[in-house]
Every structure is written in C-alpha cells, then in structure tokens.
Amino acid sequence: FTPWPAQQATVDNQRKERQRQRRRQRAAGEARLGREMSAAPLSPSQGAGRLGSGDEGGMVMRRGSAMDSSSFDLDSPVAELSTKSIAYHERNIATHIKAVGPGHIDLAQSYTSIGAVYFENEKLDLALLAYEKCLAIQLRLLKEDHQDVGKTYANIAAVHFRKAEVFEEAQESGFDEYGKSLEFSFKALEIVVKVNGRQHMAVVTVSSSISLTYKRRSEFEKALEFCEKSLAITMQKLSRNKGGK
C-alpha cells in the first residue's frame, strides 16, 4: 500500500514527465520547421506528383505518394508541423502580395510551395487552386515553353490524378479526372521534350506517368505505347552508360 501523499506525488511526476515529452516533441517539430523554412523553398520534386529538377538536370514526376488522410492523426507532431507549414506559406504569400503585388514572379514559387503542402495533406482542391494561380502568373510573365511552366503543368496533372484515385476509392468514376491529368501531362511532356530532347530520362518519367494514367482508364494499347517508349529510352541510356565504363 502506497500512502496517499506519495501516490499523489507519483501521479504528479508522471503528468509532469508527459508534459515535458510533449514540449520536447513540439520543440523538435518547431526546430524542423525552422530548418525547412530557412532552407530553399519547397521544390516541386519534394512532394508527390510534382515535376522538378532531377539528377539528370531535367524534370521528375512522381505519383501516388500523397499522405493517406485516413491515417493522419490530427493531434500528432506531424499534423502540427503540417499546420504550421501551411500557416507559414499563407503568411509568406500575404507578405509577397503586400510587398510586390499579386502578379510578381516570386509569388508563383510561393503558390507552388503551398500547393505542395496542400497536396501532401490531401487538400486537393486547395492544391489545385494554388497551382492554377501559379500557372496564371507564369503564363503572363514567362515563355509558354519555360521549364517552370512545365513543372506547374505536371503539378496540376498530379492533383487531377490523385482526385481520380479519391473518386475511385469512394466507388465513383475517376475517368474525367484522369482525362484532365492526361491533358496537363501532355503539356508537360511537350515542354520536357523541347527543353531536354526526346531521349532524356525526364521524358521517361513523364511518359511513364502518362502510361499509368491510360492504364487506369483501361486504355491499354495507349498505356503500352508510352510504356514501350519509356523502356526504349531507358535501355538506350543504360547501354550508353555500360559502354562508357
């Protein structure tokens, strides 16, 4: 039997220890957020489905790694970090608009960054809106075939692809969203080819994404066509690398 004062002291110590653990988790999250914000802005290649600079100096598109909202604990340090990240980018956008106006090219990167965070947190409509605002600025200030425009086309394609998946998970048709994903993927591919050439590995990544989208639409011949194009470029690349050794 533990006397009441000692028992209460044990409970108090346990509660204080839990509070210290939460403070340490919060401090670690804030420190990690600080490192992210002091570094370069989020690259499109850091999130799922975005097109950014890869090892080959070209562009990379990735699919299907968005966070599963069903397993996202809103009380977790990760959720807290994501909320702070969104708040940071929203303040950054407000500051940019106040400082340089709503149409400055720097604002396009801010929209890309917050779009990436929205995407990772399954806020797909907000991600799409952010990327569309970015695209509007880029098309007004950059050439239509600028590499950054291609990245934004790929970002938009990835959002539509994920929206199609969400529809399918809800037992609804994602056919139209896959169609929109293809539309923007082809725009991205056109720019990738123009910037890097037809034999660049960036073409493989975008073509592979197009192949997957056609497969999801059950258009298997077209899916196979782009899969074979990707394979041919990859084999040629591997052959050249092997010959150079």
Coordinates of C-alpha atoms in Angstrom, one line a residue, residues 47-50 61-68 119-120 122 157-159 161-163 165 169 209 212 216:
G47 CA 6.3 16.2 -53.0
A48 CA 4.3 13.6 -54.7
G49 CA 3.3 14.1 -58.3
R50 CA 5.4 17.2 -58.9
M61 CA 7.2 13.4 -62.0
R62 CA 6.1 11.1 -59.2
R63 CA 2.7 9.5 -58.5
G64 CA 0.8 8.1 -55.6
S65 CA 2.8 9.1 -52.5
A66 CA 0.3 11.6 -51.1
M67 CA -0.4 11.2 -47.4
D68 CA -3.3 8.9 -46.6
F119 CA -1.2 18.1 -51.8
E120 CA 0.7 16.2 -49.2
E122 CA -4.9 15.7 -49.3
A157 CA -1.8 16.8 -63.7
A158 CA -0.8 15.1 -60.4
V159 CA -3.6 16.7 -58.5
F161 CA -4.6 12.0 -60.9
R162 CA -5.0 11.9 -57.2
K163 CA -8.5 13.3 -57.3
E165 CA -8.0 8.0 -57.2
E169 CA -11.8 4.9 -53.5
S209 CA 3.1 8.7 -65.7
L212 CA -0.1 4.7 -65.8
R216 CA -6.2 3.5 -65.0

